Amino acid sequence: KQWYQRRVAITAGKYDENCVLGGGLHVHQGIVYSTLLGFLKTEQKGEVKEISVERVNSDITLTALPKSNDIITCKVVSVNPRQVKVLILSVQGKRLPQHFRGIIKKEDIRAKEKDSVIVYKCYRPGDLVLARVISIGDAASYFLSTAENELGVVFSQSSEGVSMVPVSWCEMKCPQTNTMEYRKVAKVIAR
């Protein structure tokens, strides 16, 4: 199977009159175009060859890019005193086929007391975070914010590799060792 990541033009001359266009294809000025993202599929049905585009698994969003105001899920890659670098894993709950880079600046971590934020007490590498896209930053990264109660760490592991449990908006606890660690915890709302 061949993978298509953009519109693909297939010249009509490659196929004879016994060829029928299936779903995801159309003809414009004698050229067959794909209107879907997916795999090119060819089936022989008796004397007729049917050509179509098979959609990719629907739980993967291939064409969606993070845009301003979207809620994203990301993984913390590195933390320094001024910002947090993350990889964006999903947009609006839809997994992405490739990860995008994002930055959460110190002043975008909390809505209040921005001057007193200590970045290392909010995020650690490996944490999974819910954040909001503020803007498309420079060419390399999106600018993100967790300055809402519903945004922040949703999953974290202790140094022993055990999933931590939130105990307040700013602390998580290891159930195995009872060790407390600081985090900017998201207030998860069940829907």
XYZ file of N, CA and C in Angstrom:
573
model
N 0.845 -1.184 0.000
C 0.000 0.000 0.000
C 0.886 1.241 0.000
N 0.397 2.251 -0.643
C 1.144 3.500 -0.709
C 0.457 4.541 0.165
N 1.217 5.295 0.903
C 0.705 6.266 1.864
C 0.688 7.642 1.225
N -0.448 8.347 1.302
C -0.557 9.672 0.726
C -0.771 10.683 1.834
N 0.071 11.718 1.886
C -0.071 12.726 2.922
C -0.533 14.061 2.360
N -0.849 14.133 1.116
C -1.396 15.351 0.514
C -2.236 14.918 -0.674
N -2.875 15.871 -1.323
C -3.677 15.518 -2.493
C -2.767 14.914 -3.555
N -3.221 13.859 -4.146
C -2.423 13.140 -5.124
C -3.130 13.179 -6.464
N -2.412 13.561 -7.486
C -2.977 13.557 -8.838
C -2.569 12.276 -9.539
N -3.543 11.608 -10.157
C -3.275 10.395 -10.920
C -3.768 10.673 -12.323
N -2.893 10.615 -13.298
C -3.316 10.945 -14.665
C -4.313 9.908 -15.170
N -5.335 10.397 -15.855
C -6.399 9.529 -16.343
C -5.887 8.558 -17.402
N -4.834 8.912 -18.103
C -4.309 8.067 -19.170
C -3.743 6.744 -18.699
N -3.475 6.597 -17.413
C -2.920 5.355 -16.896
C -3.939 4.225 -16.896
N -5.234 4.562 -16.914
C -6.274 3.563 -16.763
C -7.144 3.536 -18.016
N -7.616 2.362 -18.349
C -8.462 2.255 -19.541
C -9.930 2.422 -19.171
N -10.820 2.212 -20.172
C -12.252 2.421 -19.937
C -12.847 1.388 -18.994
N -12.138 0.315 -18.705
C -12.617 -0.691 -17.767
C -12.328 -0.311 -16.310
N -11.868 0.902 -16.110
C -11.533 1.387 -14.767
C -12.680 2.250 -14.247
N -13.109 1.985 -13.010
C -14.180 2.749 -12.374
C -13.607 3.429 -11.137
N -13.982 4.711 -10.958
C -13.521 5.434 -9.776
C -14.445 5.154 -8.607
N -13.849 4.794 -7.473
C -14.612 4.546 -6.257
C -14.582 5.773 -5.357
N -14.847 5.550 -4.074
C -14.898 6.637 -3.106
C -13.571 7.339 -2.920
N -13.648 8.643 -2.681
C -12.460 9.426 -2.401
C -11.715 9.926 -3.622
N -12.272 9.710 -4.815
C -11.627 10.159 -6.049
C -12.617 10.937 -6.905
N -12.115 11.919 -7.645
C -12.951 12.623 -8.615
C -12.077 13.065 -9.790
N -12.731 13.379 -10.905
C -12.018 13.802 -12.106
C -12.222 15.294 -12.309
N -11.126 15.992 -12.609
C -11.197 17.413 -12.920
C -10.256 17.674 -14.088
N -10.803 18.128 -15.206
C -10.055 18.413 -16.432
C -9.184 17.234 -16.856
N -9.792 16.029 -16.812
C -9.104 14.835 -17.296
C -8.100 14.230 -16.335
N -8.011 14.754 -15.115
C -7.075 14.211 -14.130
C -7.868 13.702 -12.937
N -7.513 12.529 -12.445
C -8.165 11.931 -11.289
C -7.442 12.427 -10.039
N -8.226 13.014 -9.094
C -7.669 13.544 -7.849
C -8.224 12.785 -6.654
N -7.390 12.658 -5.631
C -7.831 12.102 -4.358
C -8.385 13.237 -3.508
N -9.568 13.021 -2.919
C -10.150 14.020 -2.034
C -10.012 13.627 -0.570
N -9.448 12.434 -0.320
C -9.271 11.933 1.032
C -7.797 11.668 1.307
N -7.489 11.553 2.578
C -6.168 11.165 3.005
C -6.231 9.693 3.353
N -5.373 8.870 2.752
C -5.418 7.452 3.048
C -4.610 6.650 2.066
N -5.029 5.392 1.875
C -4.320 4.467 1.004
C -5.023 4.354 -0.347
N -4.249 4.290 -1.416
C -4.804 4.029 -2.740
C -5.123 2.541 -2.807
N -6.354 2.223 -3.179
C -6.816 0.836 -3.178
C -7.302 0.483 -4.581
N -6.837 -0.629 -5.110
C -7.253 -1.105 -6.432
C -7.874 -2.479 -6.272
N -9.119 -2.647 -6.770
C -9.816 -3.934 -6.689
C -10.267 -4.359 -8.075
N -10.075 -5.612 -8.387
C -10.553 -6.166 -9.658
C -11.918 -6.783 -9.399
N -12.964 -6.240 -10.072
C -14.327 -6.766 -9.938
C -14.759 -7.279 -11.297
N -14.465 -8.538 -11.540
C -14.747 -9.124 -12.845
C -13.833 -8.509 -13.896
N -14.429 -7.915 -14.922
C -13.668 -7.274 -16.000
C -13.279 -5.840 -15.653
N -13.857 -5.308 -14.579
C -13.679 -3.898 -14.246
C -12.724 -3.746 -13.057
N -11.841 -2.754 -13.184
C -10.932 -2.419 -12.089
C -11.483 -1.193 -11.374
N -11.682 -1.295 -10.044
C -12.164 -0.154 -9.264
C -11.002 0.431 -8.461
N -10.854 1.743 -8.575
C -9.790 2.447 -7.859
C -10.459 3.386 -6.867
N -10.017 3.332 -5.602
C -10.601 4.190 -4.560
C -9.519 4.558 -3.544
N -9.881 5.422 -2.627
C -8.981 5.776 -1.534
C -9.610 5.267 -0.252
N -8.868 4.431 0.463
C -9.328 3.872 1.728
C -8.916 4.812 2.852
N -9.903 5.273 3.611
C -9.612 6.198 4.716
C -8.704 5.543 5.741
N -7.927 6.390 6.395
C -7.064 5.926 7.469
C -7.894 5.798 8.732
N -7.449 4.990 9.681
C -8.108 4.782 10.971
C -8.653 6.105 11.512
N -9.932 6.157 11.839
C -10.597 7.413 12.195
C -10.168 7.998 13.536
N -9.510 7.196 14.411
C -9.104 7.777 15.693
C -7.781 8.524 15.580
N -7.187 8.524 14.400
C -5.977 9.306 14.169
C -6.346 10.490 13.293
N -6.063 11.685 13.740
C -6.353 12.882 12.973
C -5.127 13.234 12.166
N -5.225 13.148 10.853
C -4.060 13.385 10.015
C -3.987 14.814 9.514
N -5.125 15.433 9.311
C -5.105 16.761 8.721
C -5.202 17.864 9.761
N -5.583 17.519 10.982
C -5.756 18.544 12.006
C -4.413 18.982 12.566
N -4.217 20.261 12.596
C -3.056 20.842 13.242
C -3.560 21.607 14.446
N -2.749 21.687 15.494
C -3.195 22.499 16.629
C -3.426 23.939 16.184
N -4.542 24.518 16.638
C -4.816 25.917 16.321
C -5.150 26.653 17.605
N -5.167 27.937 17.530
C -5.399 28.769 18.704
C -6.681 28.357 19.425
N -6.598 28.234 20.737
C -7.701 27.902 21.631
C -7.995 26.406 21.732
N -7.322 25.537 20.981
C -7.524 24.090 21.092
C -6.967 23.582 22.413
N -7.613 22.545 22.964
C -7.081 21.846 24.131
C -6.241 20.689 23.606
N -5.012 20.599 24.074
C -4.099 19.555 23.603
C -3.599 18.737 24.790
N -3.159 17.523 24.483
C -2.475 16.688 25.461
C -1.019 16.632 25.032
N -0.128 16.849 25.983
C 1.295 16.862 25.638
C 2.117 16.167 26.709
N 3.338 15.824 26.345
C 4.273 15.165 27.255
C 5.451 16.088 27.491
N 5.805 16.300 28.755
C 6.919 17.179 29.102
C 8.236 16.513 28.712
N 9.034 17.264 27.954
C 10.332 16.770 27.497
C 11.455 17.338 28.361
N 11.404 18.647 28.615
C 12.432 19.278 29.445
C 11.849 20.475 30.180
N 12.479 20.785 31.310
C 12.035 21.880 32.165
C 13.248 22.738 32.499
N 13.092 24.059 32.372
C 14.134 24.976 32.846
C 13.439 26.105 33.599
N 14.167 26.988 34.252
C 13.516 28.005 35.095
C 12.581 28.961 34.362
N 12.676 29.068 33.045
C 11.854 30.020 32.296
C 10.699 29.391 31.526
N 10.831 28.094 31.189
C 9.799 27.472 30.346
C 9.840 25.956 30.429
N 8.771 25.345 29.877
C 8.647 23.895 29.791
C 8.534 23.546 28.315
N 9.346 22.606 27.858
C 9.253 22.148 26.471
C 8.486 20.839 26.450
N 7.534 20.736 25.499
C 6.657 19.571 25.432
C 6.546 19.056 24.000
N 6.051 17.827 23.879
C 5.652 17.266 22.592
C 4.137 17.143 22.606
N 3.468 17.694 21.596
C 2.008 17.639 21.501
C 1.617 16.283 20.916
N 0.829 15.519 21.683
C 0.449 14.163 21.294
C -0.933 14.092 20.660
N -1.857 14.966 21.125
C -3.216 14.933 20.585
C -3.842 16.328 20.633
N -4.831 16.528 19.756
C -5.568 17.788 19.685
C -7.044 17.470 19.848
N -7.689 18.124 20.813
C -9.122 17.928 21.069
C -9.451 16.435 21.225
N -8.546 15.670 21.821
C -8.777 14.246 22.057
C -8.452 13.335 20.891
N -7.998 13.860 19.775
C -7.646 13.045 18.605
C -6.127 12.918 18.518
N -5.629 11.668 18.472
C -4.188 11.438 18.368
C -3.636 12.012 17.075
N -2.413 12.485 17.140
C -1.728 13.004 15.961
C -0.742 11.960 15.451
N -0.578 11.844 14.136
C 0.364 10.862 13.604
C 1.810 11.278 13.820
N 2.029 12.555 14.009
C 3.373 13.045 14.309
C 3.251 14.044 15.447
N 4.308 14.168 16.219
C 4.269 15.063 17.363
C 4.775 16.440 16.976
N 4.154 17.454 17.567
C 4.580 18.841 17.369
C 5.196 19.328 18.669
N 6.092 20.291 18.558
C 6.727 20.855 19.748
C 5.907 22.021 20.284
N 5.938 22.155 21.602
C 5.246 23.253 22.247
C 6.067 23.796 23.403
N 5.736 25.024 23.802
C 6.417 25.676 24.912
C 5.370 26.267 25.856
N 5.526 25.978 27.140
C 4.714 26.625 28.173
C 5.661 27.572 28.905
N 5.458 28.869 28.720
C 6.309 29.854 29.395
C 5.909 29.963 30.864
N 6.847 30.379 31.683
C 6.638 30.508 33.130
C 5.383 31.324 33.447
N 5.183 32.428 32.722
C 4.039 33.300 32.998
C 2.706 32.721 32.521
N 2.735 31.614 31.761
C 1.510 30.987 31.255
C 1.141 29.710 32.012
N 1.829 29.446 33.125
C 1.556 28.230 33.899
C 0.324 28.392 34.781
N 0.233 29.505 35.504
C -0.898 29.753 36.394
C -1.526 31.104 36.089
N -2.821 31.232 36.401
C -3.532 32.487 36.154
C -3.207 33.531 37.216
N -2.950 33.094 38.450
C -2.670 34.017 39.556
C -1.255 33.793 40.066
N -0.732 34.794 40.734
C 0.605 34.719 41.331
C 1.658 34.257 40.326
N 1.627 34.835 39.154
C 2.544 34.442 38.082
C 4.005 34.659 38.453
N 4.271 35.678 39.260
C 5.654 35.991 39.636
C 6.246 34.960 40.590
N 5.395 34.272 41.337
C 5.900 33.320 42.329
C 5.980 31.882 41.799
N 5.724 31.660 40.523
C 5.761 30.317 39.950
C 7.204 29.809 39.897
N 7.402 28.620 40.415
C 8.692 27.920 40.283
C 8.421 26.750 39.342
N 8.971 26.838 38.144
C 8.645 25.901 37.070
C 8.887 24.451 37.490
N 9.991 24.185 38.190
C 10.307 22.813 38.608
C 9.295 22.242 39.591
N 8.514 23.095 40.265
C 7.484 22.626 41.186
C 6.151 22.408 40.475
N 6.111 22.686 39.186
C 4.875 22.531 38.412
C 4.910 21.341 37.466
N 6.045 21.120 36.832
C 6.169 20.065 35.821
C 7.511 19.372 35.927
N 7.510 18.090 35.539
C 8.733 17.299 35.479
C 8.726 16.526 34.157
N 9.908 16.208 33.609
C 9.943 15.422 32.369
C 9.164 14.112 32.519
N 8.381 13.793 31.503
C 7.552 12.592 31.498
C 6.108 12.831 31.880
N 5.800 13.969 32.503
C 4.410 14.278 32.880
C 3.539 14.421 31.639
N 2.291 13.962 31.728
C 1.292 14.222 30.687
C 0.457 15.408 31.147
N 0.288 16.370 30.239
C -0.316 17.653 30.596
C -1.434 18.009 29.627
N -2.522 18.553 30.149
C -3.544 19.189 29.328
C -3.214 20.671 29.265
N -3.215 21.242 28.062
C -2.891 22.663 27.896
C -3.759 23.247 26.790
N -3.799 24.572 26.739
C -4.533 25.280 25.695
C -3.520 25.961 24.774
N -3.774 25.885 23.463
C -2.904 26.557 22.499
C -3.197 28.054 22.554
N -2.171 28.841 22.858
C -2.313 30.298 22.877
C -2.125 30.833 21.466
N -1.044 30.385 20.837
C -0.753 30.846 19.478
C 0.243 29.913 18.814
N 0.320 30.075 17.519
C 1.342 29.370 16.767
C 2.579 30.231 16.909
N 3.553 29.738 17.653
C 4.743 30.522 17.982
C 5.661 30.710 16.789
N 6.916 30.489 17.026
C 7.874 30.593 15.928
C 7.694 29.383 15.012
N 8.568 29.215 14.071
C 8.441 28.129 13.104
C 8.568 26.751 13.754
N 9.133 26.688 14.950
C 9.418 25.392 15.551
C 8.427 24.947 16.620
N 7.722 25.857 17.271
C 6.905 25.485 18.433
C 5.598 26.258 18.529
N 4.626 25.631 19.221
C 3.371 26.291 19.574
C 3.527 26.848 20.984
N 2.896 27.993 21.267
C 2.885 28.533 22.614
C 1.625 28.038 23.311
N 1.804 27.506 24.522
C 0.721 26.859 25.254
C 0.521 27.515 26.615
N -0.663 27.288 27.205
C -0.970 27.816 28.527
C -1.664 26.741 29.354
N -1.375 26.746 30.662
C -2.104 25.896 31.607
C -2.720 26.768 32.702
N -2.985 28.021 32.375
C -3.479 29.000 33.348
C -4.989 28.909 33.551
N -5.511 27.698 33.665
C -6.909 27.444 33.998
C -6.932 26.270 34.962
N -7.954 26.194 35.800
C -8.032 25.099 36.776
C -8.079 23.725 36.117
N -8.732 23.625 34.957
C -8.911 22.335 34.282
C -7.661 21.896 33.525
N -6.635 22.726 33.489
C -5.422 22.427 32.736
C -4.242 22.191 33.667
N -3.346 21.309 33.255
C -2.174 20.984 34.058
C -1.862 19.508 33.945
N -1.153 18.974 34.935
C -0.721 17.573 34.920
C -1.928 16.659 35.138
N -2.083 15.661 34.252
C -3.137 14.660 34.402
C -2.559 13.282 34.709
N -1.263 13.101 34.424
C -0.594 11.832 34.735
C 0.865 12.108 35.029
N 1.349 11.474 36.098
C 2.743 11.637 36.490
C 3.204 10.363 37.173
N 4.488 10.069 37.038
C 5.061 8.917 37.720
C 6.074 9.383 38.754
N 6.129 8.657 39.858
C 7.120 8.963 40.891
C 8.479 8.451 40.437
N 9.506 8.730 41.206
C 10.847 8.266 40.871
C 10.938 6.738 40.893
N 9.978 6.074 41.571
C 9.931 4.606 41.598
C 9.169 4.037 40.394
N 8.622 4.898 39.557
C 7.887 4.447 38.378
C 6.426 4.118 38.646
N 5.899 4.583 39.765
C 4.505 4.320 40.147
C 3.658 5.536 39.763
N 2.455 5.277 39.243
C 1.538 6.372 38.899
C 1.160 7.140 40.157
N 1.288 8.461 40.071
C 1.009 9.305 41.232
C -0.481 9.670 41.269
N -0.955 10.001 42.455
C -2.361 10.350 42.685
C -2.427 11.818 43.108
N -3.310 12.617 42.482
C -3.430 14.018 42.909
C -4.065 14.114 44.294
N -3.502 14.992 45.130
C -4.073 15.211 46.466
C -4.532 16.650 46.645
N -4.041 17.565 45.817
C -4.494 18.958 45.823
C -4.164 19.555 44.459
N -4.449 20.839 44.284
C -4.175 21.487 42.999
C -2.679 21.666 42.749
N -1.842 21.435 43.794
C -0.407 21.660 43.626
C 0.460 20.496 44.108
N -0.153 19.346 44.456
C 0.633 18.208 44.926
C 0.071 16.887 44.414
N 1.014 15.940 44.212
C 0.654 14.568 43.873
C 1.404 13.654 44.828
N 0.816 12.466 45.060
C 1.384 11.557 46.045
C 1.641 10.193 45.416
N 2.784 9.603 45.760
C 3.094 8.241 45.337
C 2.389 7.292 46.301
N 1.465 6.441 45.827
C 0.726 5.561 46.735
C 1.603 4.474 47.358
N 2.739 4.191 46.754
C 3.609 3.138 47.269
C 4.506 3.640 48.409
N 5.094 4.842 48.230
C 6.041 5.362 49.216
C 5.475 6.510 50.045
N 4.286 6.989 49.679
C 3.642 8.147 50.323
C 4.450 9.431 50.176
N 5.347 9.480 49.221
C 6.130 10.678 48.938
C 5.258 11.686 48.206
N 5.321 12.945 48.630
C 4.568 14.026 47.984
C 5.495 14.770 47.039
N 4.990 15.135 45.860
C 5.741 15.929 44.895
C 4.860 17.065 44.411
N 5.474 18.214 44.188
C 4.739 19.374 43.685
C 4.457 19.221 42.195
N 3.253 19.624 41.789
C 2.846 19.679 40.384
C 1.752 20.729 40.264
N 1.539 21.235 39.045
C 0.372 22.071 38.736
C -0.669 21.081 38.232
N -1.521 20.601 39.124
C -2.454 19.510 38.836
C -3.689 20.053 38.137
N -4.127 19.327 37.090
C -5.366 19.696 36.392
C -6.562 19.215 37.206
N -7.595 20.046 37.268
C -8.856 19.646 37.905
C -9.667 18.954 36.827
N -9.607 17.622 36.801
C -10.264 16.841 35.751
C -11.759 16.788 36.034
N -12.542 17.162 35.027
C -13.998 17.166 35.150
C -14.553 16.019 34.326
N -15.294 15.111 34.958
C -15.890 13.977 34.250
C -17.030 14.475 33.375
N -17.099 13.943 32.147
C -18.165 14.337 31.217
C -19.013 13.181 30.858
